[in-house]
CSV table of N, CA, C and O in Angstrom, one decimal:
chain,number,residue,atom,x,y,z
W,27,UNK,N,8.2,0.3,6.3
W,27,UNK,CA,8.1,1.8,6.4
W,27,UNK,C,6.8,2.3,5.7
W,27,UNK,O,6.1,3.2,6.2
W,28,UNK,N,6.6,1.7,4.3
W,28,UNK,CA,5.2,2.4,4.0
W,28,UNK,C,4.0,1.8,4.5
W,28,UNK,O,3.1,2.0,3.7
W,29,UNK,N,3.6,1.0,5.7
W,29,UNK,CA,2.8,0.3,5.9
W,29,UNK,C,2.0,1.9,6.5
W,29,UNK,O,0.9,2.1,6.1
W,30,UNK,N,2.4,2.4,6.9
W,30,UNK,CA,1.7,3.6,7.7
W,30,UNK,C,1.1,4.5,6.6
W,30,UNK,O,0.3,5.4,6.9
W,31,UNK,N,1.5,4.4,5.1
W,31,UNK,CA,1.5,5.4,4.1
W,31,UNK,C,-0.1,5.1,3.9
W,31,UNK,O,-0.5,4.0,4.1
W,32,UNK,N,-1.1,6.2,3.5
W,32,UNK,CA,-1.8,5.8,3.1
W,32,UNK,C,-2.1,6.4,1.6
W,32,UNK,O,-2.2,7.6,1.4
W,33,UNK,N,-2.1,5.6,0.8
W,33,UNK,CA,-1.8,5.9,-0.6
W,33,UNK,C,-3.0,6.1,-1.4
W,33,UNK,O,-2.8,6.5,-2.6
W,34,UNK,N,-4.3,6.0,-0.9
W,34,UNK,CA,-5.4,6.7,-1.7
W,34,UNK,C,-5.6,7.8,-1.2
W,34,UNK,O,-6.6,8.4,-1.7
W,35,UNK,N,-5.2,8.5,-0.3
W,35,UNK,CA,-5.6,10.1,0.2
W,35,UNK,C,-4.5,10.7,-1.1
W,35,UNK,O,-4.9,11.6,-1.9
W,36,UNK,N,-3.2,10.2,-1.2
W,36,UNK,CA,-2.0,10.9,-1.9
W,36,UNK,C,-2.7,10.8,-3.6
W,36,UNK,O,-2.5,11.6,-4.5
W,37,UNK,N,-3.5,9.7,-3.9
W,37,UNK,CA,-3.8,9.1,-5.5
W,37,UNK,C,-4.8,10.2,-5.6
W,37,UNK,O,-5.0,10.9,-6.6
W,38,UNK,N,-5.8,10.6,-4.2
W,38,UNK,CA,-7.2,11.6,-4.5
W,38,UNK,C,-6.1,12.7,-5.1
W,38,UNK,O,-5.9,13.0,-6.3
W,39,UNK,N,-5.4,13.3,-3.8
W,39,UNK,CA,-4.5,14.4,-4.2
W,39,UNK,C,-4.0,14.9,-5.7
W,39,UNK,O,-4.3,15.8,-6.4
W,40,UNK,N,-3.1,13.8,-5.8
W,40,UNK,CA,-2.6,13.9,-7.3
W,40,UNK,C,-3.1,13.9,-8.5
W,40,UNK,O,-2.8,14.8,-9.3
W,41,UNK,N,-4.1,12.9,-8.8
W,41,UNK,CA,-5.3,12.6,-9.3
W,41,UNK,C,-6.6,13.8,-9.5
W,41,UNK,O,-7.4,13.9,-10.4
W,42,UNK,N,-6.4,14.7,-8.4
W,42,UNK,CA,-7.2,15.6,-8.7
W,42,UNK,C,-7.0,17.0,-9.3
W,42,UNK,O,-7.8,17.9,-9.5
W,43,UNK,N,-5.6,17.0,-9.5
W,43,UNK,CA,-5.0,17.7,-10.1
W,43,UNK,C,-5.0,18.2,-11.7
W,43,UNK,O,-5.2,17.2,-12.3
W,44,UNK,N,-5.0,19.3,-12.7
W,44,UNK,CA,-5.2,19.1,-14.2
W,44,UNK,C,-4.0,19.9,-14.7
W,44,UNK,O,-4.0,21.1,-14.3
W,45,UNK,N,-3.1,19.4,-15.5
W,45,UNK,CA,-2.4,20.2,-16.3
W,45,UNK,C,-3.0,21.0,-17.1
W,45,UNK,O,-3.7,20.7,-18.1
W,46,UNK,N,-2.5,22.4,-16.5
W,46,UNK,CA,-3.0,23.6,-17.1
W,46,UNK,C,-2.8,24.0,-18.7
W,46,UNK,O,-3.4,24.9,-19.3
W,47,UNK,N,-1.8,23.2,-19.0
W,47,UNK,CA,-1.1,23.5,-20.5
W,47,UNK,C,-2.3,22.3,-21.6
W,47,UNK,O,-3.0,22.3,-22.5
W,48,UNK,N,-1.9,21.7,-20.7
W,48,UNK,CA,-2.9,20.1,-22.1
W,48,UNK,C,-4.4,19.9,-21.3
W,48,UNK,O,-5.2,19.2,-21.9
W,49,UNK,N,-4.7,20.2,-20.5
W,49,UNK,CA,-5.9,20.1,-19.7
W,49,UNK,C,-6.1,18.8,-19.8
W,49,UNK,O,-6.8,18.4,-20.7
W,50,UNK,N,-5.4,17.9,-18.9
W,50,UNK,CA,-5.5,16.6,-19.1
W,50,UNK,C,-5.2,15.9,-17.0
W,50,UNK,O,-4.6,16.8,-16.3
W,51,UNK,N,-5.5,15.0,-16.4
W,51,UNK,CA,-5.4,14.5,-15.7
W,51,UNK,C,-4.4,13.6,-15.6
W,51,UNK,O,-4.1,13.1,-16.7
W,52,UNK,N,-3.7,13.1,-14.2
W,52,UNK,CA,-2.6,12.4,-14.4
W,52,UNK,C,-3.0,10.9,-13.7
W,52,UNK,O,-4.1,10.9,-13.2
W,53,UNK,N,-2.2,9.9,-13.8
W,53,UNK,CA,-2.9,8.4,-13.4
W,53,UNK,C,-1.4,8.3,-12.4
W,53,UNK,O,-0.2,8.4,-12.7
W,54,UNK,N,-2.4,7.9,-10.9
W,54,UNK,CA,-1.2,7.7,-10.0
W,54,UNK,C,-1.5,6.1,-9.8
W,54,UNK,O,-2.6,5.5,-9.7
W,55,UNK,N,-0.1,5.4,-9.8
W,55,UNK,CA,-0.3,4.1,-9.7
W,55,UNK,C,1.0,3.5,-8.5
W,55,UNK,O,2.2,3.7,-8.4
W,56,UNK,N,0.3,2.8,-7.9
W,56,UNK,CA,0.8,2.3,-6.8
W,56,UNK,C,1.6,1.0,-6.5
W,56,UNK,O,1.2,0.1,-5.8
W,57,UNK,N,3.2,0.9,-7.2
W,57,UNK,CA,3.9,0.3,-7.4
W,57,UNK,C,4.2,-0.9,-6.2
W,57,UNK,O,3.6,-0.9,-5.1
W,58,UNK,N,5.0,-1.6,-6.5
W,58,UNK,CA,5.9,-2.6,-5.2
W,58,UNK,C,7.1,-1.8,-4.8
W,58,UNK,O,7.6,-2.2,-3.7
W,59,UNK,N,7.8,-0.5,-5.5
W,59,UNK,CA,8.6,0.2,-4.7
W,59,UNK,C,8.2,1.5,-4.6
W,59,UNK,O,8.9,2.5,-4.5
W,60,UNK,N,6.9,1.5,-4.7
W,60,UNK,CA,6.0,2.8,-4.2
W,60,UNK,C,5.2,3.5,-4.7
W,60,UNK,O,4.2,3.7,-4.0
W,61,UNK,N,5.3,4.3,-5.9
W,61,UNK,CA,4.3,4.6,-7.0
W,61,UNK,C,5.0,5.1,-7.9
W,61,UNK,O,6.2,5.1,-7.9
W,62,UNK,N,3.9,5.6,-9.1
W,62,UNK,CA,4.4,5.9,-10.2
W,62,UNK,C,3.4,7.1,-11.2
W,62,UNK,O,2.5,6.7,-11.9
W,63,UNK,N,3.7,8.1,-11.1
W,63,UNK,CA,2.9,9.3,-11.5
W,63,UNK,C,2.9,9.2,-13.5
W,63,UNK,O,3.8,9.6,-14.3
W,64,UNK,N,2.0,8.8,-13.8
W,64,UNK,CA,1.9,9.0,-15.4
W,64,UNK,C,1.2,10.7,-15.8
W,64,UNK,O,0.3,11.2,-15.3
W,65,UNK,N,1.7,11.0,-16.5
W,65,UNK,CA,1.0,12.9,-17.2
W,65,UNK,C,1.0,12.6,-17.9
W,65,UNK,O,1.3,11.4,-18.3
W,66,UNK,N,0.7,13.5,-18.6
W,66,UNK,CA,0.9,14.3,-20.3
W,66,UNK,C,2.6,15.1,-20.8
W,66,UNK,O,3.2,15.2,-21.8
W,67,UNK,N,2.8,15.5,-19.4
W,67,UNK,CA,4.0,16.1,-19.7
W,67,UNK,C,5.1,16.4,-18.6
W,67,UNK,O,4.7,16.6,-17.5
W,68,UNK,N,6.6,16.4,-19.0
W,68,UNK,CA,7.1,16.1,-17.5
W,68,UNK,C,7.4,17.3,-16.8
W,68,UNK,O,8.4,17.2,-16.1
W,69,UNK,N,6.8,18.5,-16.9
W,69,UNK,CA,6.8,19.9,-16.3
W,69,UNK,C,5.9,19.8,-15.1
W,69,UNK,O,6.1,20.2,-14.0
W,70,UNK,N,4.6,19.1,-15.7
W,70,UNK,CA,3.7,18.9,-15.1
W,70,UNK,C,3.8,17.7,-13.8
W,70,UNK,O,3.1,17.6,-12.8
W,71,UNK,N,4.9,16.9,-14.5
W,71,UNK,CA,4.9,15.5,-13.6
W,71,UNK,C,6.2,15.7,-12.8
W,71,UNK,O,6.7,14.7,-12.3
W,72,UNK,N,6.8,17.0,-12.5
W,72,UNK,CA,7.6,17.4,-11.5
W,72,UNK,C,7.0,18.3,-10.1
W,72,UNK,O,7.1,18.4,-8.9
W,73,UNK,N,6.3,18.5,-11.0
W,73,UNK,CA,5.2,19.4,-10.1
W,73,UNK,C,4.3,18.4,-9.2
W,73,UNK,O,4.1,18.9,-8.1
W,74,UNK,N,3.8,17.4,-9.4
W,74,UNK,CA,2.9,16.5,-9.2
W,74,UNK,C,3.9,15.7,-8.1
W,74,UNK,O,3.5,15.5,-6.9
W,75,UNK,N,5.2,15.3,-8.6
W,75,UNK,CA,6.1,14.6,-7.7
W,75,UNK,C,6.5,15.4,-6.6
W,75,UNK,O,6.4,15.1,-5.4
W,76,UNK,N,7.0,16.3,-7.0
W,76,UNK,CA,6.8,17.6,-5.4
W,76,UNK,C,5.6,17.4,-4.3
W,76,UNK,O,5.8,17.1,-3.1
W,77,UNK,N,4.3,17.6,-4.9
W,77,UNK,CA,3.1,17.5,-4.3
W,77,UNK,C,3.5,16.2,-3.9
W,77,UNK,O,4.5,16.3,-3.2
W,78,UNK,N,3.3,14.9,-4.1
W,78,UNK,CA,3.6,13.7,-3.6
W,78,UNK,C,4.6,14.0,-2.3
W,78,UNK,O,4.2,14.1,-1.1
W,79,UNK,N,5.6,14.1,-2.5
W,79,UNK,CA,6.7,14.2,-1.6
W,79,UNK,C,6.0,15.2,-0.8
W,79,UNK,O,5.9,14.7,0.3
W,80,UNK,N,5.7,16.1,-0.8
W,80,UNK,CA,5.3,16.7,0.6
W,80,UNK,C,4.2,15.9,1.3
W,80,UNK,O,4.4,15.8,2.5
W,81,UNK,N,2.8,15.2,0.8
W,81,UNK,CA,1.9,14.5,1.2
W,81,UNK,C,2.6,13.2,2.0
W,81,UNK,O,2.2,12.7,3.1
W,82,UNK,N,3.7,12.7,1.3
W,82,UNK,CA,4.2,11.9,2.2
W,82,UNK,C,4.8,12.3,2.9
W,82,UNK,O,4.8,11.5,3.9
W,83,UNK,N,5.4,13.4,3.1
W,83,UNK,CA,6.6,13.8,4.1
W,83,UNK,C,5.1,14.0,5.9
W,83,UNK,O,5.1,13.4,7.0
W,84,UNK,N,4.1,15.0,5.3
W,84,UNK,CA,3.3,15.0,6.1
W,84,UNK,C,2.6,13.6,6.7
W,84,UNK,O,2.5,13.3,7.9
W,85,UNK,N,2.2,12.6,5.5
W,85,UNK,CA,1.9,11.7,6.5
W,85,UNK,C,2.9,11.3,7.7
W,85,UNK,O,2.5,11.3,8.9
W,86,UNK,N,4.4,10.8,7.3
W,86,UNK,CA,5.1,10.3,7.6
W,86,UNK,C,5.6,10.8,9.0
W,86,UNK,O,5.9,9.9,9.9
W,87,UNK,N,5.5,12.3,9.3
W,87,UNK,CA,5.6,13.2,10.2
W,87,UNK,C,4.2,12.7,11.4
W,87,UNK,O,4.5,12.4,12.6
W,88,UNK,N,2.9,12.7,11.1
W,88,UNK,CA,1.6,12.4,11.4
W,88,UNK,C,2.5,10.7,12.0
W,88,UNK,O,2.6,10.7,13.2
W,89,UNK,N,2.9,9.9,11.5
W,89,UNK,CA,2.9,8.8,12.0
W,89,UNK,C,3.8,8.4,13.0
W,89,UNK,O,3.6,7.7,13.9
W,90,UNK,N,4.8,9.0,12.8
W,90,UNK,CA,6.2,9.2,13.8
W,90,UNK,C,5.6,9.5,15.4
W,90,UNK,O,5.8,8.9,16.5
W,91,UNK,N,4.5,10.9,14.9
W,91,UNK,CA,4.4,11.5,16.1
W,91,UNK,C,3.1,10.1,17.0
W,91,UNK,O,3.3,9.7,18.1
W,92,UNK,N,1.9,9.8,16.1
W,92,UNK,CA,1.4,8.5,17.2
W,92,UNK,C,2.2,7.6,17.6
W,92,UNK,O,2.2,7.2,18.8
W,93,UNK,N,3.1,6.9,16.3
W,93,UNK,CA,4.3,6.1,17.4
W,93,UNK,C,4.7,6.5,18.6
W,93,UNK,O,4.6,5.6,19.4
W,94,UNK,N,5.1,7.4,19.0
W,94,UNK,CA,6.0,8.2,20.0
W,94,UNK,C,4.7,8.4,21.1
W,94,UNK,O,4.5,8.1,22.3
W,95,UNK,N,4.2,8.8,20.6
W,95,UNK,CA,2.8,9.0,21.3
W,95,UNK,C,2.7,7.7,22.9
W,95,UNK,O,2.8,7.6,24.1
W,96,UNK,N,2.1,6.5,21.3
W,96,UNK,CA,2.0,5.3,21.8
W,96,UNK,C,3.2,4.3,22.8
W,96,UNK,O,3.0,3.5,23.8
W,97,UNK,N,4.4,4.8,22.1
W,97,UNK,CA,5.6,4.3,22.7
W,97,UNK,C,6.2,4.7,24.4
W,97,UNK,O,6.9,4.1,25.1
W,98,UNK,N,5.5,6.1,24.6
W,98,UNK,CA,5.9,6.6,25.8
W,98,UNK,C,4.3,6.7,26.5
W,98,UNK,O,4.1,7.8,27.1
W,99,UNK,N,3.7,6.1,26.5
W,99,UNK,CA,2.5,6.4,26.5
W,99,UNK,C,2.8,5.4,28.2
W,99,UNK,O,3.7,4.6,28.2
W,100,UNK,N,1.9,5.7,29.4
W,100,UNK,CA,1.8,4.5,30.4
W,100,UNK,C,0.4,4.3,30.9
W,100,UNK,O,0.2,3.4,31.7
């Protein structure tokens, strides 16, 4: 299922992000069960995990729809 993910557009995303309280950047890392958001603080790293989950939700949407594309395609 995550072969379709592409995980350095989501690492720019996140990654480019700055917590506004500590002015600090977060390190997104790219696990065997998917990733893992490091911050400064976990206010900040709720926030950051939301953003993730929609970036994936959107890829995931984006990929369904070429499958289907490709699948009915003649």
């Amino acid at each position: 299922m995550s072969d379709f993910l592409d995980y350095s557009v989501i690492k720019r995303k996140i990654e480019s992000e700055v917590c506004a309280e500590h002015n600090t950047s977060p390190k997104f890392i790219k696990t065997a069960k998917g990733f893992q958001i490091n911050s400064c603080c976990e206010e900040f790293k709720i926030k950051l995990v939301e953003k993730a989950k929609k970036n994936i939700a959107e890829q995931t949407k984006s990929a369904v729809k070429e499958m289907m594309k490709k699948a009915f395609k003649r």
